[in-house]
Short mmCIF file of C-alpha atoms and ligand atoms in Angstrom, two decimals:
data_model
loop_
_atom_site.label_atom_id
_atom_site.label_comp_id
_atom_site.label_asym_id
_atom_site.label_seq_id
_atom_site.Cartn_x
_atom_site.Cartn_y
_atom_site.Cartn_z
CA MET A 5 35.76 -54.62 -13.61
CA ILE A 6 32.94 -57.09 -12.51
CA ASN A 7 30.25 -55.33 -10.63
CA LYS A 8 27.74 -56.82 -8.15
CA ILE A 9 24.55 -58.34 -9.42
CA LYS A 10 21.76 -55.57 -9.43
CA GLY A 11 19.63 -55.74 -6.17
CA THR A 12 22.56 -56.98 -4.35
CA TYR A 13 24.91 -55.04 -1.97
CA ASP A 14 28.13 -55.73 0.01
CA ILE A 15 28.08 -55.30 3.77
CA LEU A 16 31.34 -53.44 4.02
CA PRO A 17 33.44 -53.61 7.51
CA GLU A 18 32.14 -50.09 8.57
CA ASP A 19 28.34 -51.52 8.65
CA SER A 20 29.02 -55.21 9.77
CA ALA A 21 28.67 -53.96 13.41
CA LYS A 22 25.11 -52.83 12.80
CA TRP A 23 24.24 -56.15 11.43
CA GLN A 24 25.82 -57.98 14.41
CA ASP A 25 24.04 -55.65 16.87
CA LEU A 26 20.76 -56.65 15.10
CA GLU A 27 21.52 -60.32 15.21
CA ASP A 28 22.33 -59.99 18.79
CA VAL A 29 18.84 -58.62 19.48
CA ILE A 30 17.02 -61.36 17.33
CA ARG A 31 19.05 -63.98 19.62
CA ASN A 32 18.11 -62.21 22.71
CA VAL A 33 14.46 -61.77 22.29
CA SER A 34 14.13 -65.28 20.72
CA LYS A 35 15.50 -66.58 23.78
CA LEU A 36 12.95 -64.79 25.88
CA PHE A 37 10.03 -66.28 23.87
CA ASN A 38 11.98 -69.65 24.01
CA PHE A 39 12.45 -70.09 20.18
CA LYS A 40 15.31 -71.93 19.01
CA GLU A 41 17.44 -71.44 15.93
CA ILE A 42 16.92 -73.47 12.70
CA ARG A 43 19.20 -73.25 9.75
CA THR A 44 18.06 -74.74 6.23
CA PRO A 45 19.95 -74.55 2.95
CA ILE A 46 19.56 -71.62 0.87
CA PHE A 47 18.52 -73.65 -2.08
CA GLU A 48 15.68 -76.25 -2.40
CA TYR A 49 13.96 -78.40 -5.19
CA SER A 50 11.79 -75.91 -7.06
CA GLU A 51 8.78 -78.03 -6.30
CA LEU A 52 8.94 -77.04 -2.52
CA PHE A 53 8.20 -73.45 -3.34
CA HIS A 54 5.83 -74.05 -6.09
CA ARG A 55 3.74 -76.29 -4.09
CA GLY A 56 4.53 -74.30 -0.92
CA VAL A 57 4.25 -70.75 -1.47
CA GLY A 58 1.54 -71.34 -4.49
CA GLU A 59 1.97 -71.42 -8.31
CA THR A 60 -0.24 -68.44 -8.67
CA THR A 61 1.54 -66.14 -6.40
CA ASP A 62 3.71 -63.30 -7.72
CA ILE A 63 6.70 -64.81 -5.64
CA VAL A 64 6.56 -68.11 -7.91
CA LYS A 65 5.29 -66.66 -11.05
CA LYS A 66 7.69 -63.74 -11.49
CA GLU A 67 10.35 -63.64 -8.80
CA THR A 68 11.91 -67.05 -8.25
CA TYR A 69 15.61 -67.73 -9.09
CA ASP A 70 14.94 -70.89 -10.67
CA PHE A 71 17.77 -72.90 -12.32
CA GLU A 72 18.92 -76.63 -13.49
CA ASP A 73 21.84 -77.98 -11.55
CA ARG A 74 24.24 -80.02 -13.40
CA GLY A 75 22.36 -83.06 -12.66
CA GLY A 76 19.26 -81.80 -14.43
CA ARG A 77 17.40 -81.16 -11.38
CA SER A 78 15.34 -77.86 -11.10
CA VAL A 79 16.39 -76.07 -7.96
CA THR A 80 15.33 -72.73 -6.67
CA LEU A 81 17.21 -70.10 -4.46
CA ARG A 82 14.98 -69.84 -1.34
CA PRO A 83 12.34 -66.47 -1.73
CA GLU A 84 11.41 -67.16 1.88
CA GLY A 85 11.91 -69.44 4.94
CA THR A 86 8.63 -70.97 5.90
CA ALA A 87 8.36 -73.71 3.19
CA SER A 88 12.11 -74.60 4.02
CA VAL A 89 11.26 -74.91 7.69
CA VAL A 90 8.36 -77.05 7.08
CA ARG A 91 10.33 -79.24 4.64
CA SER A 92 12.78 -79.64 7.17
CA ILE A 93 10.48 -80.48 9.99
CA ILE A 94 8.83 -83.11 7.92
CA GLU A 95 12.08 -84.66 6.71
CA ASN A 96 13.65 -84.78 10.02
CA LYS A 97 10.19 -85.75 11.85
CA LEU A 98 10.27 -82.93 14.16
CA TYR A 99 6.71 -82.96 14.31
CA ALA A 100 6.91 -86.11 16.48
CA ASP A 101 8.92 -84.18 19.08
CA ALA A 102 7.61 -84.29 22.74
CA THR A 103 7.72 -80.47 23.33
CA GLN A 104 4.96 -78.86 21.15
CA PRO A 105 4.48 -76.63 19.51
CA LEU A 106 7.82 -76.54 17.96
CA LYS A 107 9.09 -73.08 18.22
CA LEU A 108 11.72 -72.16 15.68
CA TYR A 109 13.34 -69.04 14.36
CA TYR A 110 15.94 -68.41 11.39
CA GLN A 111 17.76 -65.68 9.64
CA GLY A 112 19.55 -65.39 6.53
CA PRO A 113 19.54 -64.49 2.83
CA MET A 114 16.46 -64.85 0.47
CA PHE A 115 16.13 -64.23 -3.18
CA ARG A 116 13.35 -62.62 -5.16
CA TYR A 117 13.68 -61.20 -8.55
CA GLU A 118 11.85 -58.02 -7.77
CA ARG A 119 12.29 -54.36 -9.12
CA PRO A 120 15.01 -53.10 -6.80
CA GLN A 121 14.57 -49.74 -4.78
CA LYS A 122 15.14 -48.55 -1.19
CA GLY A 123 14.04 -51.46 1.14
CA ARG A 124 13.62 -53.81 -1.78
CA TYR A 125 16.46 -55.99 -3.09
CA ARG A 126 17.02 -59.21 -4.95
CA GLN A 127 19.14 -60.67 -2.11
CA PHE A 128 17.81 -59.69 1.23
CA HIS A 129 17.67 -61.03 4.50
CA GLN A 130 14.83 -62.25 6.76
CA PHE A 131 14.44 -63.01 10.52
CA GLY A 132 11.57 -65.54 10.63
CA ALA A 133 9.89 -67.51 13.43
CA GLU A 134 7.50 -70.45 13.06
CA ALA A 135 5.53 -72.10 15.86
CA ILE A 136 4.28 -75.53 14.38
CA GLY A 137 1.80 -77.84 16.12
CA SER A 138 -0.79 -75.76 17.94
CA ASN A 139 -3.95 -74.53 16.79
CA SER A 140 -4.35 -72.26 19.79
CA PRO A 141 -5.37 -68.62 19.01
CA LEU A 142 -2.99 -67.78 22.10
CA ILE A 143 -0.01 -68.70 19.99
CA ASP A 144 -1.23 -66.44 17.26
CA ALA A 145 -1.20 -63.62 19.65
CA GLU A 146 2.04 -64.79 21.08
CA ILE A 147 3.75 -64.75 17.69
CA ILE A 148 2.39 -61.10 16.92
CA ASN A 149 3.57 -60.18 20.59
CA TYR A 150 7.03 -61.76 19.68
CA ALA A 151 7.26 -59.50 16.59
CA ALA A 152 6.04 -56.46 18.45
CA THR A 153 8.53 -57.05 21.58
CA PHE A 154 11.46 -57.46 18.84
CA LEU A 155 10.63 -53.91 17.54
CA GLN A 156 10.28 -52.59 21.24
CA ALA A 157 13.71 -53.94 21.90
CA LEU A 158 14.90 -52.02 18.93
CA ARG A 159 13.21 -48.94 20.03
CA ILE A 160 11.43 -48.65 16.71
CA LYS A 161 8.44 -46.58 17.23
CA ASN A 162 5.43 -45.24 15.26
CA ILE A 163 4.53 -48.81 14.32
CA LYS A 164 1.01 -50.07 13.27
CA ILE A 165 0.04 -53.70 13.81
CA LYS A 166 -2.68 -54.64 11.04
CA ILE A 167 -4.52 -57.97 11.56
CA ASN A 168 -7.26 -59.86 9.60
CA SER A 169 -8.46 -63.21 9.16
CA LEU A 170 -8.96 -65.47 5.90
CA GLY A 171 -10.63 -68.17 7.96
CA ASP A 172 -10.38 -71.89 7.50
CA ALA A 173 -10.24 -73.89 3.99
CA GLU A 174 -14.07 -73.63 3.94
CA SER A 175 -14.42 -69.94 4.62
CA LYS A 176 -11.56 -69.11 2.11
CA GLU A 177 -13.36 -71.25 -0.64
CA LEU A 178 -16.60 -69.50 0.17
CA TYR A 179 -14.90 -66.16 -0.25
CA LYS A 180 -13.03 -66.93 -3.35
CA GLU A 181 -16.51 -67.84 -4.78
CA LYS A 182 -18.02 -64.50 -3.69
CA LEU A 183 -15.05 -62.70 -4.88
CA ARG A 184 -15.29 -64.23 -8.41
CA GLU A 185 -18.88 -63.36 -8.54
CA TYR A 186 -18.27 -59.93 -7.62
CA LEU A 187 -15.32 -59.41 -10.17
CA ARG A 188 -16.96 -61.06 -13.19
CA PRO A 189 -18.79 -57.97 -14.32
CA ASN A 190 -15.83 -55.88 -13.60
CA ILE A 191 -12.79 -57.80 -14.70
CA HIS A 192 -12.23 -55.90 -17.86
CA GLN A 193 -11.64 -52.79 -15.73
CA LEU A 194 -8.58 -54.35 -14.29
CA CYS A 195 -4.85 -55.14 -15.71
CA GLY A 196 -3.96 -58.12 -17.90
CA ASP A 197 -2.38 -59.79 -14.83
CA CYS A 198 -5.54 -59.45 -12.83
CA ASN A 199 -7.61 -61.30 -15.54
CA ARG A 200 -5.17 -64.18 -15.43
CA ARG A 201 -5.25 -64.13 -11.62
CA TYR A 202 -9.10 -64.10 -11.69
CA GLU A 203 -9.13 -67.36 -13.62
CA GLU A 204 -6.45 -69.09 -11.49
CA ASN A 205 -6.91 -67.88 -8.03
CA PRO A 206 -9.08 -64.53 -7.37
CA LEU A 207 -7.53 -64.00 -4.03
CA ARG A 208 -4.35 -62.84 -5.82
CA VAL A 209 -6.24 -60.33 -7.78
CA LEU A 210 -6.15 -58.47 -4.31
CA ASP A 211 -2.30 -58.26 -4.38
CA CYS A 212 -2.34 -56.33 -7.41
CA LYS A 213 0.28 -53.44 -7.41
CA VAL A 214 -1.17 -51.84 -10.52
CA ASP A 215 -4.66 -51.71 -9.63
CA LYS A 216 -4.34 -51.45 -5.93
CA ASP A 217 -6.35 -48.05 -5.82
CA ASN A 218 -8.88 -49.06 -8.30
CA PRO A 219 -12.36 -48.67 -6.73
CA VAL A 220 -13.24 -52.26 -7.97
CA LEU A 221 -10.55 -53.72 -5.67
CA ILE A 222 -11.26 -51.15 -2.85
CA GLU A 223 -15.11 -52.07 -2.84
CA ALA A 224 -14.59 -55.89 -3.28
CA PRO A 225 -16.06 -58.07 -0.55
CA LYS A 226 -13.74 -58.84 2.44
CA PRO A 227 -12.79 -62.20 3.77
CA LEU A 228 -14.02 -61.34 7.41
CA ASP A 229 -17.50 -61.34 6.24
CA PHE A 230 -17.33 -65.12 4.90
CA LEU A 231 -15.90 -66.63 8.07
CA THR A 232 -17.48 -69.96 9.31
CA GLU A 233 -18.59 -69.95 13.12
CA GLU A 234 -15.45 -71.72 14.02
CA SER A 235 -13.05 -69.44 12.11
CA LYS A 236 -14.86 -66.25 13.81
CA TYR A 237 -14.51 -67.81 17.16
CA HIS A 238 -10.71 -68.20 16.39
CA PHE A 239 -10.43 -64.70 15.30
CA ASP A 240 -12.16 -63.44 18.38
CA GLN A 241 -9.91 -65.42 20.61
CA VAL A 242 -6.71 -63.78 18.98
CA ILE A 243 -8.20 -60.35 19.43
CA ALA A 244 -9.06 -61.08 23.08
CA ALA A 245 -5.39 -62.25 23.67
CA LEU A 246 -4.11 -59.25 21.95
CA ASP A 247 -6.08 -57.04 24.18
CA ALA A 248 -5.09 -58.86 27.28
CA ILE A 249 -1.48 -58.41 26.55
CA GLY A 250 -2.28 -54.67 25.85
CA LEU A 251 -1.08 -54.46 22.04
CA ASP A 252 -2.56 -51.86 19.87
CA TYR A 253 -3.78 -53.28 16.60
CA GLU A 254 -5.96 -52.26 13.77
CA ILE A 255 -8.42 -54.62 11.95
CA ASP A 256 -7.54 -54.52 8.29
CA LYS A 257 -10.28 -56.11 6.34
CA SER A 258 -8.32 -55.74 2.98
CA LEU A 259 -5.20 -57.55 4.31
CA VAL A 260 -4.88 -60.95 2.47
CA ARG A 261 -0.91 -61.30 2.10
CA GLY A 262 0.83 -62.30 -1.06
CA LEU A 263 1.32 -66.09 -0.29
CA ASP A 264 -1.24 -68.91 -0.80
CA TYR A 265 -0.66 -70.95 2.24
CA TYR A 266 -2.36 -68.65 4.85
CA THR A 267 -5.48 -69.73 6.77
CA HIS A 268 -7.31 -67.85 9.74
CA THR A 269 -4.93 -64.99 11.00
CA VAL A 270 -2.77 -62.83 8.98
CA PHE A 271 -0.95 -59.81 10.08
CA GLU A 272 1.70 -57.25 9.00
CA ILE A 273 3.32 -54.49 10.98
CA ASP A 274 4.02 -51.14 9.25
CA ALA A 275 6.39 -48.38 10.51
CA ASP A 276 5.73 -44.69 9.58
CA LEU A 277 9.26 -43.57 9.39
CA GLU A 278 10.82 -41.36 6.84
CA SER A 279 14.04 -43.19 6.75
CA LEU A 280 12.12 -46.30 5.34
CA GLY A 281 10.76 -44.70 2.23
CA ALA A 282 7.95 -46.59 0.31
CA GLN A 283 8.68 -50.16 1.75
CA SER A 284 7.11 -49.51 5.06
CA THR A 285 6.08 -53.14 6.03
CA LEU A 286 8.50 -54.43 8.40
CA VAL A 287 7.07 -57.81 9.06
CA GLY A 288 4.33 -60.05 7.59
CA GLY A 289 2.85 -63.44 8.83
CA GLY A 290 0.03 -65.48 9.66
CA ARG A 291 -1.34 -68.98 10.25
CA TYR A 292 -0.94 -71.70 7.71
CA ASN A 293 -2.70 -74.73 8.98
CA LYS A 294 -2.56 -76.65 5.58
CA LEU A 295 0.90 -76.21 4.54
CA VAL A 296 2.47 -79.19 6.42
CA GLU A 297 0.02 -81.45 5.15
CA SER A 298 0.33 -80.21 1.50
CA LEU A 299 3.91 -80.86 1.74
CA ASP A 300 3.24 -84.45 2.77
CA GLY A 301 3.58 -84.07 6.21
CA PRO A 302 0.92 -84.87 8.96
CA ASP A 303 -2.08 -82.52 9.37
CA THR A 304 -0.22 -79.91 11.48
CA PRO A 305 -1.57 -76.43 12.37
CA ALA A 306 1.14 -73.52 12.38
CA VAL A 307 1.49 -69.91 12.50
CA GLY A 308 4.72 -67.52 12.08
CA PHE A 309 6.31 -64.31 10.77
CA ALA A 310 9.21 -62.91 8.70
CA PHE A 311 11.14 -59.52 9.07
CA GLY A 312 13.17 -57.97 6.43
CA LEU A 313 16.47 -56.98 8.05
CA GLU A 314 17.39 -54.38 5.60
CA ARG A 315 14.15 -52.50 6.21
CA LEU A 316 14.70 -52.79 10.02
CA LEU A 317 18.11 -51.27 9.48
CA LEU A 318 16.56 -48.45 7.62
CA ALA A 319 14.02 -48.00 10.36
CA LEU A 320 16.72 -47.98 13.12
CA GLU A 321 18.16 -44.90 11.13
CA SER A 322 15.25 -42.97 12.71
CA VAL A 323 16.12 -44.16 16.14
CA ASP A 324 18.43 -42.51 18.51
CA LYS A 325 20.76 -44.98 19.94
CA PRO A 326 23.34 -43.24 22.15
CA GLN A 327 24.38 -46.40 23.90
CA ASN A 328 25.73 -47.75 20.72
CA ALA A 329 28.85 -45.79 21.34
CA PRO A 330 31.32 -48.10 23.27
CA PHE A 331 31.09 -47.14 26.93
CA ILE A 332 32.41 -48.30 30.27
CA HIS A 333 30.47 -48.21 33.39
CA CYS A 334 33.14 -46.86 35.80
CA PHE A 335 36.53 -45.18 35.56
CA MET A 336 38.56 -45.08 38.80
CA ILE A 337 40.76 -42.21 39.49
CA ALA A 338 42.80 -42.74 42.62
CA LEU A 339 44.74 -39.77 44.06
CA GLY A 340 47.80 -40.49 46.21
CA ASP A 341 50.17 -43.46 46.42
CA ASP A 342 48.50 -44.79 49.56
CA VAL A 343 45.14 -45.37 48.32
CA GLN A 344 46.20 -47.20 45.01
CA ALA A 345 45.77 -50.82 46.33
CA ASP A 346 42.46 -50.00 47.89
CA ALA A 347 41.17 -48.41 44.84
CA LEU A 348 42.11 -51.40 42.61
CA THR A 349 40.48 -53.69 45.01
CA MET A 350 37.33 -51.53 44.74
CA VAL A 351 37.24 -51.85 40.84
CA ASN A 352 37.91 -55.54 41.13
CA ASP A 353 34.69 -55.75 43.28
CA LEU A 354 32.70 -53.72 40.94
CA ARG A 355 33.75 -56.02 38.09
CA HIS A 356 32.53 -59.14 39.91
CA GLY A 357 29.23 -57.54 40.17
CA GLY A 358 29.14 -57.33 36.39
CA LEU A 359 30.23 -53.69 35.67
CA ILE A 360 32.76 -52.76 33.07
CA CYS A 361 35.42 -50.83 34.85
CA ASP A 362 38.76 -49.08 34.00
CA TYR A 363 41.49 -47.60 36.04
CA ASP A 364 43.80 -44.77 35.59
CA PHE A 365 47.15 -46.29 35.16
CA PHE A 366 48.86 -43.27 34.18
CA ASN A 367 50.33 -40.42 36.48
CA LYS A 368 48.60 -37.57 34.57
CA ASN A 369 47.51 -34.41 36.11
CA LEU A 370 43.81 -34.31 37.17
CA LYS A 371 42.64 -32.84 33.99
CA GLY A 372 44.43 -35.58 31.91
CA LYS A 373 42.83 -38.17 33.96
CA PHE A 374 39.18 -36.71 33.50
CA LYS A 375 39.91 -36.54 29.66
CA GLN A 376 40.96 -40.24 29.77
CA ALA A 377 37.45 -41.05 31.43
CA GLU A 378 35.74 -39.03 28.73
CA ARG A 379 37.56 -40.89 25.90
CA LEU A 380 36.28 -44.03 27.43
CA ASN A 381 32.90 -42.83 27.56
CA ALA A 382 32.51 -43.71 31.38
CA PHE A 383 29.18 -43.34 32.70
CA PHE A 384 30.74 -42.74 36.39
CA ILE A 385 34.02 -41.46 37.26
CA LEU A 386 35.14 -42.56 40.91
CA ILE A 387 37.33 -40.26 42.52
CA TYR A 388 39.24 -41.54 45.69
CA GLY A 389 41.83 -39.72 47.58
CA GLU A 390 43.35 -39.95 51.12
CA GLU A 391 40.57 -37.74 52.60
CA GLU A 392 37.89 -40.01 51.25
CA ALA A 393 39.74 -43.13 52.57
CA LYS A 394 39.95 -41.72 56.07
CA GLU A 395 36.11 -41.08 55.90
CA LYS A 396 35.44 -44.39 54.25
CA MET A 397 33.68 -42.46 51.51
CA ILE A 398 34.17 -41.95 47.61
CA ASN A 399 33.13 -39.34 45.16
CA VAL A 400 31.05 -40.52 42.27
CA LYS A 401 30.34 -38.25 39.28
CA ASP A 402 27.57 -39.31 36.87
CA THR A 403 29.01 -37.92 33.71
CA ARG A 404 25.55 -38.00 31.98
CA SER A 405 23.76 -35.75 34.45
CA GLY A 406 26.96 -34.10 35.64
CA ILE A 407 25.83 -34.66 39.22
CA GLN A 408 28.62 -35.59 41.70
CA GLU A 409 27.93 -37.10 45.21
CA ARG A 410 29.86 -38.38 48.10
CA VAL A 411 28.89 -41.95 48.69
CA PRO A 412 29.63 -44.46 51.47
CA LEU A 413 32.22 -47.23 50.35
CA ARG A 414 29.93 -49.92 51.51
CA ASN A 415 27.17 -48.28 49.29
CA LEU A 416 29.14 -47.95 45.98
CA TYR A 417 27.92 -51.00 44.14
CA ASN A 418 24.24 -50.31 44.89
CA TYR A 419 24.58 -46.66 44.10
CA ILE A 420 26.00 -47.27 40.68
CA VAL A 421 23.72 -50.10 39.63
CA ASN A 422 20.63 -48.04 40.91
CA ASN A 423 21.78 -44.96 39.01
CA LEU A 424 23.04 -46.68 35.82
CA ASN A 425 19.71 -46.10 33.98
CA PRO A 426 17.63 -43.60 35.57
CA SER A 427 14.32 -45.02 34.39
CA HIS A 428 15.06 -48.76 34.59
CA GLY A 429 17.50 -49.16 37.90
CA SER A 430 18.73 -52.41 37.33
CA CYS A 431 19.58 -52.42 33.66
CA SER A 432 23.35 -52.26 32.93
CA GLY A 433 22.98 -50.19 29.84
CA ASN A 434 23.07 -52.72 27.15
CA CYS A 435 20.25 -55.01 27.88
CA SER A 436 18.45 -54.40 24.60
CA SER A 437 14.94 -55.08 26.13
CA CYS A 438 14.28 -52.16 28.39
CA ASP A 439 12.95 -48.83 27.32
CA GLU A 440 16.41 -47.12 27.48
CA CYS A 441 18.45 -49.62 25.61
P1 LIG B 517 6.65 -61.76 3.02
O1 LIG B 517 5.76 -60.81 3.35
O2 LIG B 517 6.91 -62.24 1.79
O3 LIG B 517 6.31 -63.12 4.08
O4 LIG B 517 8.10 -61.23 3.59
C1 LIG B 517 8.33 -60.85 4.91
C2 LIG B 517 9.28 -59.53 5.07
O5 LIG B 517 10.34 -59.80 4.26
C3 LIG B 517 8.45 -58.43 4.27
O6 LIG B 517 7.67 -57.73 5.19
C4 LIG B 517 9.64 -57.66 4.08
O7 LIG B 517 10.06 -56.66 5.45
C5 LIG B 517 10.82 -58.47 3.81
N1 LIG B 517 10.87 -58.55 2.30
C6 LIG B 517 10.23 -59.41 1.37
N2 LIG B 517 10.76 -59.21 0.16
C7 LIG B 517 11.79 -58.44 0.23
C8 LIG B 517 12.80 -57.68 -0.65
N3 LIG B 517 12.55 -57.98 -1.92
N4 LIG B 517 13.70 -56.86 -0.25
C9 LIG B 517 13.69 -56.57 1.08
N5 LIG B 517 12.82 -57.09 2.00
C10 LIG B 517 11.91 -57.94 1.61
C11 LIG B 517 7.18 -64.20 3.98
O8 LIG B 517 8.27 -64.38 3.49
C12 LIG B 517 6.45 -65.35 4.93
N6 LIG B 517 7.44 -66.34 4.69
C13 LIG B 517 6.36 -64.84 6.27
C14 LIG B 517 5.86 -65.85 7.15
C15 LIG B 517 6.60 -66.70 8.07
N7 LIG B 517 4.46 -66.34 7.23
C16 LIG B 517 4.49 -67.19 8.11
N8 LIG B 517 5.64 -67.61 8.48
#
């Protein structure tokens, strides 16, 4: 028997609906923020990631799947999406589009040769978004808001938004110098990898998984203390915008992120959920004002994020989602031959108003009819007999609350819509953006 490769997994038919639901929310929320989808190849010339993500990062040093193709070219399975999107916008000259910034999102498999564990795989999936062409701090806040709104739509709670700034290129250089000075007398206390990182790029010492709790790293100088005036102003504006939007965040002075391309804002959102295990970071992102230029495009500022979909699915295990069960809005029970035509017309009118309705076509006893409504998970059972017809009324039973009311026929549609979702009157029960869905 040939087994799957370590760190990969099959999405079996019983799980594919969960993926499709997640992909629907990605599309819906991206539409709300007016981001358009871009799809790029899953492999690229290796040079793209070496130059884009950075030679000294763990991703490029230890985790990429590199191979030579039959033409002798060095190619790499993409470890992330940002470098590919930037390559594509340069190659297709999208940076010259009239509508700026370019607002793009993507989803698909990524590949990293990491030690597999719950929430960490060698083939995993990301949903990422990139806003390319604007240096406005408002778009940094918009990107963070987009990520947070997506989590709200999924009803994932217990999240913590952590934000920091690395500043512009000048601030980063100044900080690197200060960090190197600080590390010089202490570097022998850190691991072999850190000694190498210290020489090549001291910022990467701060990503060390071995020494992450070492006091030498905990007490290291922080980038926020070395920002130029301009960078500090940018960061203050991002914070002001997040305050205006009303998002809760925490400034995490130690957050640097593991990819070399970041400048200014960096952020991550963690969730404190048992189902996630140790891999609690759902999304990471930030501004990367020099990447487009470093990949031979014009000087173009940009900011973005990427979620890991497997981690989102693990987080969703902690979320109650009763609405995931198939449901219909109304089930009509018409009692007596004379009222059948009227009842069918009513059902049709409700459908034209966007409600999912079904009808009792069997001549079962009343108990059987109610059983059928229950099987279909009808939110409302409509009971219409000759007496109701005479009075131009109908009985409506809300199966979730158990409340039954007699409603004038002319008010039926409004009654249903207003009571569909007790806290969000106009939601049809599957909008994926209100509190209940
Ligand atoms: P990243 O932090 O390397 O950033 O990855 C983003 C997210 O992908 C992580 O927070 C995590 O949820 C998920 N992830 C990463 N590695 C794995 C893995 N081995 N298994 C499962 N999930 C994983 C980036 O990739 C940047 N391109 C984000 C970005 C976009 N920055 C600006 N624009």
